[in-house]
Short mmCIF file of C-alpha atoms and ligand atoms in Angstrom, two decimals:
data_model
loop_
_atom_site.label_atom_id
_atom_site.label_comp_id
_atom_site.label_asym_id
_atom_site.label_seq_id
_atom_site.Cartn_x
_atom_site.Cartn_y
_atom_site.Cartn_z
CA UNK A 1 11.09 -14.52 -29.63
CA UNK A 2 11.19 -14.15 -25.93
CA UNK A 3 8.69 -16.24 -22.74
CA UNK A 4 6.79 -13.74 -21.13
CA UNK A 5 6.33 -14.92 -17.49
CA UNK A 6 2.93 -13.02 -15.91
CA UNK A 7 4.57 -14.13 -12.69
CA UNK A 8 4.32 -12.58 -9.24
CA UNK A 9 7.25 -11.10 -9.79
CA UNK A 10 5.60 -8.43 -11.09
CA UNK A 11 1.95 -9.40 -10.16
CA UNK A 12 -0.77 -11.67 -10.66
CA UNK A 13 -2.78 -10.89 -13.40
CA UNK A 14 -6.63 -9.72 -12.21
CA UNK A 15 -9.79 -8.74 -13.31
CA UNK A 16 -10.13 -5.09 -13.51
CA UNK A 17 -13.46 -2.68 -14.55
CA UNK A 18 -11.12 0.67 -14.81
CA UNK A 19 -9.81 -0.39 -18.65
CA UNK A 20 -10.55 3.45 -19.23
CA UNK A 21 -7.32 3.87 -17.26
CA UNK A 22 -5.18 1.93 -19.23
CA UNK A 23 -4.29 4.77 -21.81
CA UNK A 24 -1.12 4.13 -23.50
CA UNK A 25 0.05 7.57 -22.51
CA UNK A 26 0.41 6.61 -18.41
CA UNK A 27 3.34 8.43 -17.94
CA UNK A 28 2.40 11.73 -19.76
CA UNK A 29 0.87 14.61 -19.26
CA UNK A 30 -3.33 14.11 -19.43
CA UNK A 31 -5.22 17.04 -19.89
CA UNK A 32 -8.19 15.30 -18.93
CA UNK A 33 -6.93 14.50 -15.62
CA UNK A 34 -9.29 17.01 -14.05
CA UNK A 35 -12.05 14.83 -15.06
CA UNK A 36 -10.03 11.75 -13.30
CA UNK A 37 -12.60 12.06 -10.43
CA UNK A 38 -15.31 11.85 -12.50
CA UNK A 39 -14.29 9.40 -14.66
CA UNK A 40 -13.67 7.25 -11.49
CA UNK A 41 -16.91 8.12 -9.92
CA UNK A 42 -18.87 7.48 -12.75
CA UNK A 43 -17.28 3.62 -13.17
CA UNK A 44 -16.89 2.60 -10.02
CA UNK A 45 -19.38 0.91 -8.20
CA UNK A 46 -20.64 2.87 -5.19
CA UNK A 47 -18.18 2.49 -2.54
CA UNK A 48 -15.49 3.07 -4.73
CA UNK A 49 -16.80 6.79 -5.78
CA UNK A 50 -17.64 7.80 -1.95
CA UNK A 51 -14.19 6.64 -0.75
CA UNK A 52 -12.55 8.88 -3.74
CA UNK A 53 -15.13 11.55 -3.29
CA UNK A 54 -14.26 11.66 -0.13
CA UNK A 55 -10.41 11.69 -0.40
CA UNK A 56 -10.82 14.51 -2.09
CA UNK A 57 -13.16 16.16 -0.36
CA UNK A 58 -11.89 15.95 2.99
CA UNK A 59 -7.72 16.02 1.68
CA UNK A 60 -6.51 12.29 1.97
CA UNK A 61 -5.56 12.07 -1.71
CA UNK A 62 -5.55 14.18 -4.57
CA UNK A 63 -5.09 14.12 -8.07
CA UNK A 64 -1.08 15.14 -8.87
CA UNK A 65 -0.50 18.15 -10.60
CA UNK A 66 -4.06 18.93 -10.75
CA UNK A 67 -3.49 22.88 -11.53
CA UNK A 68 -2.04 22.11 -15.24
CA UNK A 69 -4.59 19.28 -16.14
CA UNK A 70 -2.81 16.61 -13.78
CA UNK A 71 -0.58 13.53 -14.79
CA UNK A 72 -2.32 10.20 -15.19
CA UNK A 73 -2.04 8.08 -12.15
CA UNK A 74 -0.47 10.12 -9.92
CA UNK A 75 -1.74 10.83 -6.70
CA UNK A 76 -0.51 13.47 -4.25
CA UNK A 77 -1.67 12.30 -0.33
CA UNK A 78 -3.11 15.02 1.17
CA UNK A 79 -2.52 16.72 4.85
CA UNK A 80 -4.86 13.71 6.22
CA UNK A 81 -3.53 10.70 4.06
CA UNK A 82 -0.28 11.79 4.84
CA UNK A 83 -1.25 11.29 8.76
CA UNK A 84 -2.86 8.10 7.47
CA UNK A 85 0.22 7.13 6.04
CA UNK A 86 2.64 7.76 8.74
CA UNK A 87 0.41 6.04 11.35
CA UNK A 88 0.06 2.69 9.29
CA UNK A 89 4.07 2.70 8.77
CA UNK A 90 4.80 3.74 12.39
CA UNK A 91 2.26 0.72 12.88
CA UNK A 92 4.25 -1.41 10.89
CA UNK A 93 7.61 -0.47 11.83
CA UNK A 94 6.75 -0.96 15.59
CA UNK A 95 4.99 -3.90 15.31
CA UNK A 96 7.59 -5.83 12.53
CA UNK A 97 11.09 -4.03 13.92
CA UNK A 98 11.09 -2.33 17.19
CA UNK A 99 8.92 -4.75 19.31
CA UNK A 100 11.44 -7.69 18.02
CA UNK A 101 14.79 -9.06 18.35
CA UNK A 102 15.91 -10.57 15.57
CA UNK A 103 14.73 -7.21 12.97
CA UNK A 104 16.94 -4.68 11.66
CA UNK A 105 15.46 -1.66 10.03
CA UNK A 106 17.65 0.65 7.12
CA UNK A 107 16.72 3.47 4.74
CA UNK A 108 18.60 1.90 1.54
CA UNK A 109 19.03 4.65 -1.47
CA UNK A 110 16.53 4.34 -4.35
CA UNK A 111 18.81 4.88 -6.80
CA UNK A 112 22.20 1.50 -6.80
CA UNK A 113 24.60 0.58 -9.09
CA UNK A 114 22.79 -0.69 -12.35
CA UNK A 115 24.47 -4.09 -11.77
CA UNK A 116 22.57 -4.60 -8.83
CA UNK A 117 19.28 -4.68 -11.42
CA UNK A 118 21.00 -6.97 -13.98
CA UNK A 119 21.94 -9.42 -11.23
CA UNK A 120 18.33 -9.69 -9.14
CA UNK A 121 17.22 -10.19 -12.59
CA UNK A 122 15.09 -7.63 -12.84
CA UNK A 123 16.75 -6.33 -16.55
CA UNK A 124 15.77 -9.57 -18.14
CA UNK A 125 12.82 -10.54 -16.29
CA UNK A 126 10.90 -7.64 -15.15
CA UNK A 127 8.34 -8.05 -18.08
CA UNK A 128 4.52 -7.59 -18.37
CA UNK A 129 3.07 -7.97 -21.96
CA UNK A 130 2.03 -5.17 -23.47
CA UNK A 131 -0.31 -4.44 -27.11
CA UNK A 132 -1.37 -1.96 -28.76
CA UNK A 133 -4.41 -0.80 -30.66
CA UNK A 134 -3.01 0.28 -33.53
CA UNK A 135 -6.54 2.20 -34.30
CA UNK A 136 -7.15 3.96 -31.47
CA UNK A 137 -3.47 3.79 -29.36
CA UNK A 138 -4.53 2.66 -26.50
CA UNK A 139 -2.28 0.08 -25.11
CA UNK A 140 -2.94 -2.72 -22.49
CA UNK A 141 -1.85 -5.25 -20.47
CA UNK A 142 -2.14 -8.83 -22.72
CA UNK A 143 -2.95 -10.64 -19.58
CA UNK A 144 -5.37 -7.81 -18.44
CA UNK A 145 -7.22 -7.96 -22.03
CA UNK A 146 -7.34 -11.66 -22.28
CA UNK A 147 -8.52 -11.77 -18.79
CA UNK A 148 -11.30 -9.65 -18.60
CA UNK A 149 -12.61 -10.59 -22.26
CA UNK A 150 -12.59 -14.76 -21.12
CA UNK A 151 -13.81 -16.05 -17.90
CA UNK A 152 -11.40 -18.83 -16.29
CA UNK A 153 -8.80 -18.25 -18.88
CA UNK A 154 -5.10 -18.90 -17.08
CA UNK A 155 -2.22 -17.23 -18.94
CA UNK A 156 0.68 -17.54 -16.46
CA UNK A 157 3.22 -18.61 -18.38
CA UNK A 158 2.46 -18.56 -22.01
CA UNK A 159 4.01 -16.75 -24.44
CA UNK A 160 3.92 -13.97 -26.66
CA UNK A 161 2.98 -15.86 -29.66
CA UNK A 162 0.50 -17.42 -27.74
CA UNK A 163 -1.05 -14.63 -25.74
CA UNK A 164 -1.55 -13.30 -29.49
CA UNK A 165 -2.96 -16.18 -30.73
CA UNK A 166 -5.44 -16.40 -27.72
CA UNK A 167 -6.81 -12.64 -28.80
CA UNK A 168 -6.97 -13.29 -32.27
CA UNK A 169 -8.77 -16.55 -31.85
CA UNK A 170 -11.12 -15.40 -29.79
CA UNK A 171 -11.71 -12.15 -31.30
CA UNK A 172 -10.85 -10.09 -28.56
CA UNK A 173 -11.81 -6.40 -29.11
CA UNK A 174 -10.28 -2.98 -28.26
CA UNK A 175 -12.22 -2.23 -25.27
CA UNK A 176 -11.40 1.66 -25.77
CA UNK A 177 -12.62 1.53 -29.47
CA UNK A 178 -13.35 -2.17 -30.12
CA UNK A 179 -11.36 -2.23 -33.43
CA UNK A 180 -9.50 -6.23 -33.73
CA UNK A 181 -6.51 -4.31 -34.85
CA UNK A 182 -4.04 -5.24 -32.28
CA UNK A 183 0.19 -5.30 -32.64
CA UNK A 184 1.85 -8.30 -32.08
CA UNK A 185 2.51 -8.87 -28.28
CA UNK A 186 6.25 -7.11 -27.15
CA UNK A 187 8.03 -7.12 -23.48
CA UNK A 188 7.48 -4.03 -21.35
CA UNK A 189 10.30 -3.81 -18.49
CA UNK A 190 8.90 -2.46 -15.84
CA UNK A 191 11.97 -0.50 -14.46
CA UNK A 192 12.05 3.14 -14.52
CA UNK A 193 15.40 4.57 -16.64
CA UNK A 194 16.85 7.49 -15.96
CA UNK A 195 20.33 8.41 -16.03
CA UNK A 196 22.85 10.87 -13.65
CA UNK A 197 24.77 13.81 -15.35
CA UNK A 198 25.08 14.60 -18.69
CA UNK A 199 24.20 11.87 -21.27
CA UNK A 200 25.99 10.01 -24.00
CA UNK A 201 25.23 7.11 -26.40
CA UNK A 202 26.88 5.11 -24.55
CA UNK A 203 26.20 6.23 -20.85
CA UNK A 204 24.30 3.34 -19.11
CA UNK A 205 21.40 4.22 -17.55
CA UNK A 206 20.37 4.02 -13.94
CA UNK A 207 16.91 2.66 -12.38
CA UNK A 208 14.60 3.84 -9.93
CA UNK A 209 14.49 0.89 -8.05
CA UNK A 210 11.58 -1.80 -8.51
CA UNK A 211 11.35 -3.43 -5.62
CA UNK A 212 12.66 -2.23 -1.86
CA UNK A 213 14.54 -5.67 -1.37
CA UNK A 214 17.88 -5.09 -3.22
CA UNK A 215 18.49 -2.67 -0.33
CA UNK A 216 18.81 -5.17 2.28
CA UNK A 217 20.27 -8.01 -0.19
CA UNK A 218 23.32 -5.61 -1.08
CA UNK A 219 23.62 -4.79 2.64
CA UNK A 220 23.30 -8.19 3.99
CA UNK A 221 27.11 -8.66 4.76
CA UNK A 222 26.87 -4.62 6.04
CA UNK A 223 24.47 -5.62 8.80
CA UNK A 224 25.88 -8.86 9.81
CA UNK A 225 28.90 -6.82 10.54
CA UNK A 226 28.23 -3.69 12.63
CA UNK A 227 25.28 -6.04 14.30
CA UNK A 228 26.35 -9.19 15.04
CA UNK A 229 22.62 -10.43 14.74
CA UNK A 230 22.73 -14.50 14.07
CA UNK A 231 20.43 -16.45 11.75
CA UNK A 232 17.34 -16.16 11.76
CA UNK A 233 17.25 -12.13 11.59
CA UNK A 234 15.67 -9.75 9.44
CA UNK A 235 16.27 -6.40 7.33
CA UNK A 236 13.34 -4.03 6.95
CA UNK A 237 13.06 -1.38 5.38
CA UNK A 238 9.77 1.28 3.53
CA UNK A 239 10.07 3.65 0.68
CA UNK A 240 9.03 4.87 -2.47
CA UNK A 241 8.91 2.04 -5.61
CA UNK A 242 8.60 2.94 -9.15
CA UNK A 243 7.48 0.75 -11.71
CA UNK A 244 6.29 1.69 -15.16
CA UNK A 245 2.87 0.41 -15.57
CA UNK A 246 1.69 -0.37 -18.75
CA UNK A 247 -2.38 -0.51 -16.86
CA UNK A 248 -2.02 1.63 -14.04
CA UNK A 249 -5.11 2.34 -12.07
CA UNK A 250 -8.01 1.52 -9.73
CA UNK A 251 -7.66 5.04 -8.16
CA UNK A 252 -4.44 4.87 -5.82
CA UNK A 253 -4.34 0.82 -6.60
CA UNK A 254 -1.82 0.45 -9.22
CA UNK A 255 0.50 3.46 -9.70
CA UNK A 256 3.43 4.21 -11.17
CA UNK A 257 5.32 5.10 -8.04
CA UNK A 258 4.61 3.28 -4.83
CA UNK A 259 5.23 3.33 -1.09
CA UNK A 260 6.32 -0.19 -0.11
CA UNK A 261 7.61 -1.58 2.88
CA UNK A 262 9.48 -5.10 3.36
CA UNK A 263 11.43 -7.23 4.25
CA UNK A 264 14.14 -10.19 3.99
CA UNK A 265 14.31 -12.61 6.97
CA UNK A 266 17.71 -15.08 6.73
CA UNK A 267 17.05 -18.54 7.82
CA UNK A 268 18.69 -22.12 7.13
CA UNK A 269 17.25 -23.55 4.14
CA UNK A 270 15.62 -26.52 6.47
CA UNK A 271 13.24 -23.93 8.51
CA UNK A 272 11.75 -22.72 5.67
CA UNK A 273 8.46 -24.37 5.52
CA UNK A 274 8.28 -23.36 9.29
CA UNK A 275 8.83 -20.25 9.22
CA UNK A 276 6.89 -19.47 6.25
CA UNK A 277 3.66 -20.36 8.05
CA UNK A 278 4.74 -18.41 11.35
CA UNK A 279 4.80 -15.21 8.99
CA UNK A 280 1.82 -15.92 7.02
CA UNK A 281 0.19 -15.65 10.71
CA UNK A 282 2.12 -12.23 11.62
CA UNK A 283 0.93 -10.92 8.31
CA UNK A 284 -2.93 -11.81 9.56
CA UNK A 285 -2.08 -10.43 13.07
CA UNK A 286 -0.96 -7.28 11.29
CA UNK A 287 -3.95 -6.82 9.14
CA UNK A 288 -6.15 -7.34 12.53
CA UNK A 289 -4.21 -4.48 14.29
CA UNK A 290 -4.63 -1.58 11.34
CA UNK A 291 -8.62 -2.46 11.03
CA UNK A 292 -8.30 -3.98 7.78
CA UNK A 293 -11.66 -6.05 7.43
CA UNK A 294 -11.20 -9.98 7.85
CA UNK A 295 -14.00 -11.34 5.63
CA UNK A 296 -12.33 -9.17 3.36
CA UNK A 297 -9.45 -11.07 2.95
CA UNK A 298 -8.32 -14.62 2.00
CA UNK A 299 -4.88 -16.27 1.50
CA UNK A 300 -4.02 -17.35 -2.41
CA UNK A 301 -1.15 -19.87 -3.23
CA UNK A 302 0.37 -19.52 -6.52
CA UNK A 303 0.58 -21.74 -9.23
CA UNK A 304 3.46 -23.50 -10.52
CA UNK A 305 3.10 -21.24 -13.70
CA UNK A 306 2.91 -17.74 -11.36
CA UNK A 307 5.93 -18.33 -9.58
CA UNK A 308 8.81 -15.80 -9.58
CA UNK A 309 11.93 -17.08 -10.67
CA UNK A 310 13.11 -16.45 -7.62
CA UNK A 311 10.75 -17.98 -5.50
CA UNK A 312 9.64 -21.39 -4.74
CA UNK A 313 6.17 -21.16 -2.68
CA UNK A 314 4.63 -17.32 -2.75
CA UNK A 315 1.21 -16.47 -0.98
CA UNK A 316 -0.84 -13.66 -1.81
CA UNK A 317 -2.79 -11.94 0.87
CA UNK A 318 -5.74 -10.74 -1.12
CA UNK A 319 -8.55 -8.00 -0.45
CA UNK A 320 -12.15 -8.39 -2.02
CA UNK A 321 -12.37 -4.71 -3.33
CA UNK A 322 -15.08 -3.29 -5.15
CA UNK A 323 -13.24 -4.30 -8.72
CA UNK A 324 -13.02 -7.59 -7.25
CA UNK A 325 -10.23 -9.91 -5.41
CA UNK A 326 -6.98 -8.33 -5.38
CA UNK A 327 -3.54 -8.51 -4.42
CA UNK A 328 -2.53 -6.25 -0.95
CA UNK A 329 0.54 -8.53 0.00
CA UNK A 330 2.37 -11.20 -0.84
CA UNK A 331 4.84 -13.74 0.70
CA UNK A 332 7.54 -15.31 -1.00
CA UNK A 333 10.44 -18.13 -0.04
CA UNK A 334 12.93 -16.54 -2.17
CA UNK A 335 15.42 -19.35 -1.20
CA UNK A 336 19.00 -18.15 -1.32
CA UNK A 337 18.85 -17.02 -4.82
CA UNK A 338 19.27 -13.03 -4.75
CA UNK A 339 22.43 -13.55 -2.07
CA UNK A 340 23.80 -15.71 -4.16
CA UNK A 341 23.67 -13.76 -7.61
CA UNK A 342 24.84 -10.80 -5.67
CA UNK A 343 27.93 -13.34 -4.83
CA UNK A 344 28.62 -14.19 -8.47
CA UNK A 345 27.95 -10.54 -10.08
CA UNK A 346 29.61 -8.59 -7.46
CA UNK A 347 32.36 -11.38 -6.18
CA UNK A 348 32.08 -10.56 -2.89
CA UNK A 349 31.54 -13.64 -0.30
CA UNK A 350 27.81 -13.12 1.05
CA UNK A 351 28.07 -16.14 3.01
CA UNK A 352 27.30 -16.46 7.01
CA UNK A 353 29.49 -18.76 9.14
CA UNK A 354 27.44 -19.81 12.08
CA UNK A 355 29.37 -19.46 15.41
CA UNK A 356 28.17 -22.06 17.09
CA UNK A 357 28.75 -25.14 14.46
CA UNK A 358 30.93 -23.07 12.53
CA UNK A 359 28.36 -24.06 9.20
CA UNK A 360 29.43 -21.79 6.38
CA UNK A 361 26.65 -21.43 4.17
CA UNK A 362 24.31 -19.27 1.78
CA UNK A 363 21.26 -18.08 4.09
CA UNK A 364 17.42 -18.21 2.09
CA UNK A 365 14.87 -15.75 2.41
CA UNK A 366 11.38 -15.34 3.24
CA UNK A 367 10.14 -12.19 2.22
CA UNK A 368 6.81 -10.53 3.50
CA UNK A 369 6.17 -7.72 1.15
CA UNK A 370 3.83 -5.10 2.04
CA UNK A 371 2.12 -2.24 -0.43
CA UNK A 372 1.70 0.86 1.76
CA UNK A 373 -0.07 2.63 -0.78
CA UNK A 374 -2.28 -0.24 -1.49
CA UNK A 375 -3.12 -0.33 2.48
CA UNK A 376 -4.32 2.78 2.66
CA UNK A 377 -6.70 2.13 -0.30
CA UNK A 378 -8.22 -1.11 2.19
CA UNK A 379 -8.13 0.53 5.30
CA UNK A 380 -10.15 3.49 3.90
CA UNK A 381 -12.60 0.94 2.28
CA UNK A 382 -12.85 -1.39 5.37
CA UNK A 383 -13.45 1.42 7.58
CA UNK A 384 -16.03 3.21 4.76
CA UNK A 385 -19.33 3.12 6.86
CA UNK A 386 -22.77 5.01 6.93
CA UNK A 387 -25.36 4.99 9.22
CA UNK A 388 -28.95 6.39 9.84
CA UNK A 389 -29.27 8.27 12.76
CA UNK A 390 -31.53 11.00 13.71
CA UNK A 391 -30.37 15.14 14.09
CA UNK A 392 -31.78 17.05 17.27
CA UNK A 393 -34.98 17.53 15.67
CA UNK A 394 -35.75 14.15 14.64
CA UNK A 395 -35.43 14.93 11.27
CA UNK A 396 -33.36 11.11 9.55
CA UNK A 397 -29.72 11.59 8.24
CA UNK A 398 -27.19 9.88 6.82
CA UNK A 399 -23.72 9.84 8.93
CA UNK A 400 -20.79 8.88 6.81
CA UNK A 401 -17.96 7.39 9.83
CA UNK A 402 -14.43 6.16 8.63
CA UNK A 403 -14.35 3.42 11.97
CA UNK A 404 -10.55 3.64 11.77
CA UNK A 405 -8.64 1.83 14.73
CA UNK A 406 -7.07 4.78 16.33
CA UNK A 407 -4.04 3.61 15.92
CA UNK A 408 -4.00 4.78 12.58
CA UNK A 409 -6.73 7.45 12.49
CA UNK A 410 -5.03 10.95 11.15
CA UNK A 411 -6.42 12.76 14.33
CA UNK A 412 -7.36 10.72 17.56
CA UNK A 413 -9.37 13.92 19.38
CA UNK A 414 -10.27 17.10 17.57
CA UNK A 415 -10.64 20.27 19.97
CA UNK A 416 -13.93 22.24 19.11
CA UNK A 417 -14.97 25.27 20.64
CA UNK A 418 -18.81 25.34 21.09
CA UNK A 419 -18.68 29.36 19.82
CA UNK A 420 -15.91 30.88 18.37
CA UNK A 421 -15.91 33.73 21.67
CA UNK A 422 -13.09 34.71 22.97
CA UNK A 423 -13.02 33.09 26.75
CA UNK A 424 -13.98 29.71 24.89
CA UNK A 425 -11.33 30.34 21.95
CA UNK A 426 -8.39 30.35 25.45
CA UNK A 427 -10.06 27.60 26.80
CA UNK A 428 -9.54 25.35 24.16
CA UNK A 429 -6.03 26.44 23.26
CA UNK A 430 -4.95 25.51 26.96
CA UNK A 431 -7.11 22.37 26.35
CA UNK A 432 -4.95 21.60 23.02
CA UNK A 433 -2.04 22.19 24.71
CA UNK A 434 -2.46 19.91 27.65
CA UNK A 435 -2.78 17.37 24.81
CA UNK A 436 -0.27 18.38 21.95
CA UNK A 437 2.73 16.32 23.08
CA UNK A 438 0.84 12.86 22.56
CA UNK A 439 -1.62 13.27 20.76
CA UNK A 440 -2.26 14.35 16.89
CA UNK A 441 -5.29 16.95 17.07
CA UNK A 442 -7.53 19.11 15.20
CA UNK A 443 -8.99 22.35 16.38
CA UNK A 444 -11.78 23.20 14.11
CA UNK A 445 -13.95 26.28 15.10
CA UNK A 446 -16.28 26.94 12.05
CA UNK A 447 -19.93 25.74 11.82
CA UNK A 448 -22.43 24.20 13.75
CA UNK A 449 -20.99 21.61 16.64
CA UNK A 450 -23.31 19.47 15.05
CA UNK A 451 -22.04 19.60 11.68
CA UNK A 452 -18.39 19.47 12.70
CA UNK A 453 -19.08 16.29 15.19
CA UNK A 454 -20.41 14.82 11.33
CA UNK A 455 -16.97 16.58 9.51
CA UNK A 456 -14.84 14.09 12.35
CA UNK A 457 -17.01 11.28 12.14
CA UNK A 458 -16.04 11.76 8.11
CA UNK A 459 -12.44 11.44 8.58
CA UNK A 460 -12.31 9.48 11.38
CA UNK A 461 -11.78 11.51 14.30
CA UNK A 462 -12.08 8.63 17.14
CA UNK A 463 -12.75 11.46 19.65
CA UNK A 464 -14.57 15.08 19.71
CA UNK A 465 -13.57 17.07 22.70
CA UNK A 466 -15.88 20.35 23.00
CA UNK A 467 -15.32 23.21 25.02
CA UNK A 468 -18.29 24.64 26.02
CA UNK A 469 -19.53 27.79 28.88
CA UNK A 470 -19.22 25.11 32.14
CA UNK A 471 -15.62 24.21 31.35
CA UNK A 472 -14.58 27.89 32.46
CA UNK A 473 -16.60 26.96 35.52
CA UNK A 474 -16.13 23.03 36.52
CA UNK A 475 -12.87 22.66 34.69
CA UNK A 476 -14.51 19.88 32.86
CA UNK A 477 -14.79 18.89 29.00
CA UNK A 478 -17.73 16.94 27.01
CA UNK A 479 -15.84 14.11 25.18
CA UNK A 480 -18.11 12.45 21.81
CA UNK A 481 -16.95 8.80 21.11
CA UNK A 482 -16.98 8.64 17.19
CA UNK A 483 -18.50 4.98 17.32
CA UNK A 484 -21.19 5.10 19.80
CA UNK A 485 -21.76 8.96 19.44
CA UNK A 486 -21.64 8.68 23.38
CA UNK A 487 -20.57 11.61 25.65
CA UNK A 488 -18.60 11.90 28.59
CA UNK A 489 -18.14 14.55 31.11
CA UNK A 490 -14.57 14.54 32.03
CA UNK A 491 -12.04 16.39 33.55
CA UNK A 492 -9.28 18.79 31.97
CA UNK A 493 -6.58 17.09 34.69
CA UNK A 494 -7.81 13.62 33.63
CA UNK A 495 -8.25 13.96 29.70
CA UNK A 496 -4.55 12.88 28.56
CA UNK A 497 -5.37 9.58 30.88
CA UNK A 498 -9.43 9.19 29.25
CA UNK A 499 -7.70 9.18 25.65
CA UNK A 500 -4.83 7.23 26.35
CA UNK A 501 -6.48 4.39 27.73
CA UNK A 502 -8.68 4.31 24.65
CA UNK A 503 -6.38 5.15 21.71
N1 LIG B 1 9.42 -7.64 -3.37
C1 LIG B 1 8.65 -8.19 -3.68
C2 LIG B 1 7.76 -7.49 -4.61
O1 LIG B 1 7.89 -6.13 -5.02
P1 LIG B 1 5.42 -7.50 -5.42
O2 LIG B 1 3.80 -8.58 -5.50
O3 LIG B 1 5.85 -6.75 -7.07
O4 LIG B 1 6.54 -8.17 -4.98
C3 LIG B 1 4.67 -5.80 -3.57
O5 LIG B 1 5.48 -6.05 -5.25
C4 LIG B 1 3.43 -5.58 -3.18
O6 LIG B 1 3.78 -3.97 -3.97
C5 LIG B 1 2.41 -6.22 -3.83
O7 LIG B 1 1.69 -7.06 -2.59
C6 LIG B 1 1.27 -4.66 -3.54
O8 LIG B 1 0.47 -4.45 -2.59
C7 LIG B 1 2.21 -3.44 -4.02
N2 LIG B 1 2.39 -3.01 -5.40
C8 LIG B 1 3.09 -3.42 -6.22
N3 LIG B 1 3.15 -3.03 -7.65
C9 LIG B 1 2.55 -1.73 -7.51
C10 LIG B 1 1.72 -0.61 -8.12
N4 LIG B 1 1.86 -0.40 -9.29
N5 LIG B 1 1.39 0.33 -7.14
C11 LIG B 1 0.50 0.47 -6.09
N6 LIG B 1 1.17 -0.57 -4.98
C12 LIG B 1 1.99 -1.90 -5.96
#
């Protein structure tokens, strides 16, 4: 039997407290999905529970296909989640692509020639080790099962047989039903398969991409020839990736389809250590840029056993979630593995000719990779806050605030006419028109002004702009700051600049 490397190529095995989401039917219709949110809320700790509940209540994230009972572990981004995702992506693109001279962005196809995935090693190596409970039919990742049951046991690099032995010798029971009646451990390939056109017995499977990286590698020569970039330079892309995960779960942390942003940075081999350190620093700057709490992150070095087949060195940037320290991002030194493999398999020359030295070589690659879906979760966890405040009558209440950095906040400001009087609505419309070309805005006319402020706090809108009767006289509005709750009176004519200086 082959050896399954539980390696970073897939991800690092980690502790999870959400085994209830590890059902075997993870890619089939789940009639219990309508209870998914309740399940999450009852089985996670307070913070996760509150964030998940807020996401549904305010329109950040909804369970996928909910009216049909859902499809397990699929999630839809609602209006605010979509804005949040787009803002994070745009900030990433600006920081890593547009503001650099050595980076270019592309948008490669999801479907690629299957030979790409054979050459890259995904068909053979993109595996997890799965084990099923024969009694309740639940399916688990064998490494997760062991690591959840036994403290401080390292499973990376163990063979399928060794994983089973560990499970048997330690009397590990099924977290679903408590039985000790498991199948053998088997390799499970994570690539999603589909087919093009009518299928026949001999038709070759086509894969949904498991990472974006291969789209960059196969376009290496196209980019080189069309842009005349010189090494070192990078190619970046974002988009959906698909993995037939055995144990998806923890809300949007591990899903079957997710958004990924990554780039391949092509270098001369002797530069890799210097460049590696440089990119760790840039990744840390990025975390700060989008408001991920520094004290909740750490860098973890991969052990030799964990390294992917292509990697000589890998680090993870981990985040301390309510369900443990988890991988948020990765940085891998992929050497010249991918370009060499594609050169061998395609017969195309993948080398680079240095115009100054006339040296011809296959560039080495550093790959910073950023799960966008995971970023959404960590930005939400970082931003969530509650504080005790007094209402107008001096009663104490809890204010929930998403303290988003303004650059990622779904709305930069909300326009709130004090009352539903036609003259106030008309003026509020005019204020909306003044700002709409430059800022994403909410416009809310329902409920008391206090309730509307709370609603905007809860969705992280940095500024609430109230149009009142004085506005009709003095052409000014009240601007309330989300974090300090301080209010400024600002002339409508100066409003644009006021916001520009603050968001
Ligand atoms: N090209 C390298 C690569 O794909 P990876 O560590 O397997 O590396 C990259 O995945 C990032 O994608 C991870 O750091 C994580 O943020 C995110 N990710 C991986 N699997 C995921 C899943 N099932 N659901 C959500 N995000 C995932």
